[in-house]
Coordinates of C-alpha atoms in Angstrom, one line a residue:
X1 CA -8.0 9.7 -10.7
X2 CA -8.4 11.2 -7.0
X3 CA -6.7 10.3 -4.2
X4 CA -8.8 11.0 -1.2
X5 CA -6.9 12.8 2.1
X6 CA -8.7 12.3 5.6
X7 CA -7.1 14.7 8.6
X8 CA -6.5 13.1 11.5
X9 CA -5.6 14.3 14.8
X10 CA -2.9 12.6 16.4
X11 CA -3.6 10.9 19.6
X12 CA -0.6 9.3 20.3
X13 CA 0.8 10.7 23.7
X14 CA 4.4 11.6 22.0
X15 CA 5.7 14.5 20.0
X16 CA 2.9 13.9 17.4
X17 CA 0.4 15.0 20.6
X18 CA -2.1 17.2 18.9
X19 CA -0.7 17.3 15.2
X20 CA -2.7 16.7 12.2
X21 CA -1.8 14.6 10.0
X22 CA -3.2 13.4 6.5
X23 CA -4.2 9.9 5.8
X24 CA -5.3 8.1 2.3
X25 CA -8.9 7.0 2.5
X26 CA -9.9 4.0 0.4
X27 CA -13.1 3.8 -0.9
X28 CA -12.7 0.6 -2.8
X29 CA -10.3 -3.0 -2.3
X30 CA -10.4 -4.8 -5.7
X31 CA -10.7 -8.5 -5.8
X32 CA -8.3 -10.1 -8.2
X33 CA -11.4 -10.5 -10.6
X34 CA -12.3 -7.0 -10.1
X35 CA -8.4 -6.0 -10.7
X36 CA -8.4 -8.7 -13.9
X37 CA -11.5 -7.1 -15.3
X38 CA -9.4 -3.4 -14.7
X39 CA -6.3 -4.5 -16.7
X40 CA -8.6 -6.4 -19.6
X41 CA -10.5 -2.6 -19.6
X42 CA -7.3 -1.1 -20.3
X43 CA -7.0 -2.5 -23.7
X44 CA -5.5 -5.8 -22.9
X45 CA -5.1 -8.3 -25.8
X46 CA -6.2 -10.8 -23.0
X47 CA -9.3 -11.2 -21.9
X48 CA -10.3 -11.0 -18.4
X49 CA -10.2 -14.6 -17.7
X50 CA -7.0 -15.1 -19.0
X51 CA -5.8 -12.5 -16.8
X52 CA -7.3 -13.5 -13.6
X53 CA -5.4 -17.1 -14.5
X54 CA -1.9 -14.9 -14.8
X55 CA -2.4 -13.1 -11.9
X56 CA -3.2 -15.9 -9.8
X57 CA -0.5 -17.9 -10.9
X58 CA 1.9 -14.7 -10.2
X59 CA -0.1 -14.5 -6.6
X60 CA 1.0 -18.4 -5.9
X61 CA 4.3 -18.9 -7.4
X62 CA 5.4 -15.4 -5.5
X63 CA 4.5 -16.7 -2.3
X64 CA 6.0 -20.2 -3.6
X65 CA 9.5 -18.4 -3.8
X66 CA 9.2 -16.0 -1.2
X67 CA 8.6 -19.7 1.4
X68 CA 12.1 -20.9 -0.5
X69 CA 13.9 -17.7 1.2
X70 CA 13.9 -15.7 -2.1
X71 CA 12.9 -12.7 -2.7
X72 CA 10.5 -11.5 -5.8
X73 CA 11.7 -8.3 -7.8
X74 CA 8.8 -7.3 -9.7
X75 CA 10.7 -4.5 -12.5
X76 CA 10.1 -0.8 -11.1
X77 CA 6.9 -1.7 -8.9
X78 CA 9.5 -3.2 -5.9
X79 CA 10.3 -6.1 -3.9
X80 CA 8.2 -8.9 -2.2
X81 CA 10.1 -11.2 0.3
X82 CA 9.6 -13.0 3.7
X83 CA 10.4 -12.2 7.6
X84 CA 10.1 -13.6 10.5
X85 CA 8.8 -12.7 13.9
X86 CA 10.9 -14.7 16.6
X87 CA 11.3 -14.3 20.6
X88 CA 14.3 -13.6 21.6
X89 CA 17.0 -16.1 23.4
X90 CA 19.7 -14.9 26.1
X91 CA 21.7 -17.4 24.8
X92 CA 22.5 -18.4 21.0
X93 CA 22.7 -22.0 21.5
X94 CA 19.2 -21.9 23.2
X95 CA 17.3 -20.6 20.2
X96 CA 14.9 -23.0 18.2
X97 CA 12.3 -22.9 15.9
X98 CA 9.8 -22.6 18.4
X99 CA 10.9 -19.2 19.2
X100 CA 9.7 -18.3 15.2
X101 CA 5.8 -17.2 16.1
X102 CA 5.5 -16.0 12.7
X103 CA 6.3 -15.4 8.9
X104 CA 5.0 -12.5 6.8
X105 CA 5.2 -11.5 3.5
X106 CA 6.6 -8.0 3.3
X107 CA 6.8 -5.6 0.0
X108 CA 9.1 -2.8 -0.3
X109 CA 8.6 -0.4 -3.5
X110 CA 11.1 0.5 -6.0
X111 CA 13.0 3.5 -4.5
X112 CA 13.9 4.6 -8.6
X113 CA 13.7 8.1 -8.9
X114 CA 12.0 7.9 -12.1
X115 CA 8.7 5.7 -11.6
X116 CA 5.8 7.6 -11.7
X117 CA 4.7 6.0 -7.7
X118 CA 7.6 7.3 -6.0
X119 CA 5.7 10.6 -5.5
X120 CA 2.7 12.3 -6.1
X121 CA 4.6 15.3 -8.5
X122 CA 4.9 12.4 -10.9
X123 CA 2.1 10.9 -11.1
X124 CA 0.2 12.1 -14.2
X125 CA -3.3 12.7 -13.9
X126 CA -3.6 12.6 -9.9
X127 CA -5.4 14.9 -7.3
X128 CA -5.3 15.1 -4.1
X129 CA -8.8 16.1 -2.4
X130 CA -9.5 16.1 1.4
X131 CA -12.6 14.1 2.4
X132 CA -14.2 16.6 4.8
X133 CA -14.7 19.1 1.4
X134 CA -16.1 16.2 -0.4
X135 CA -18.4 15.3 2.5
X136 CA -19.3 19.2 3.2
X137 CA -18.1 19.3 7.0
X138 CA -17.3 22.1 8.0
X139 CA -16.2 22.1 11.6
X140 CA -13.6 24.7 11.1
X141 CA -13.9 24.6 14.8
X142 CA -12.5 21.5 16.0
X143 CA -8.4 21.2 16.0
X144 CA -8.1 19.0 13.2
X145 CA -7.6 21.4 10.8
X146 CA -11.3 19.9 8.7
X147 CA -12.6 23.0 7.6
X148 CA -9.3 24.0 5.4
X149 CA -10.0 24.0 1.6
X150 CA -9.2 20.9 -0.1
X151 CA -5.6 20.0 -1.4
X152 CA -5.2 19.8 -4.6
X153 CA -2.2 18.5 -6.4
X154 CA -2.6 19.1 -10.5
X155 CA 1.1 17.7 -11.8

């Protein structure tokens, strides 16, 4: 298990002018089926079928809950619920739905101290490697920091 660290150079014309910063790269998005053949590797008593049926029965019924202004807690992994995006109204009695220009379905994890997600020190098994090392650039002579050796985290 590696989690993959691009630097990047901020561009942003504020205090962050200049700084480098690390970003996750992913080198993979899993389809449901992908992520249902994942948890059926992992010694499931289901098979992957059965799992892809649970998972998108959990996909519908969360959004089917989130729309009936719930929210979803899902045990330590954290909470799924619904916003809006409105424009504003001077007055109170002049706002309307048609101000709403949008809902999204937001997630917010678990802030509990003791699941393994909350930060890298606890997650067993991960590393940390920076993508330039893995690529072999070095262009220790740029400002972005890309010829540094890689950072590696062993818990």
């Amino acid at each position: 298990m590696s989690i993959i660290i691009r630097k990047k150079v901020s561009t942003i014309n504020n205090k962050t002018l200049g700084k480098t910063y690390g970003r996750v790269v992913h080198t993979e998005t899993l389809t449901l089926r992908k992520f249902a053949q994942h948890i059926a590797d992992h010694g499931s008593t289901y098979g992957k079928s059965e799992i892809y049926g649970m998972l998108m029965q959990i996909c519908e019924c969360l959004v089917e809950v989130c729309m009936d202004s719930k929210k979803v807690q899902l045990g330590d992994l954290g909470t799924f619920y619904m916003t809006a995006r409105s424009t504003g109204e001077e007055n109170a009695a002049n706002f309307s739905m048609n101000n709403i220009k949008g809902l999204r379905l937001r997630f917010t994890p678990n802030q509990k101290r003791d699941f393994p997600l909350d930060s890298i020190s606890n997650r067993q098994n991960a590393t940390l490697r920076d993508l330039d090392t893995i690529l072999g650039n070095n262009t220790a002579d740029d400002d972005s920091g890309s010829g540094d050796e890689p950072v590696i985290v062993n818990p």
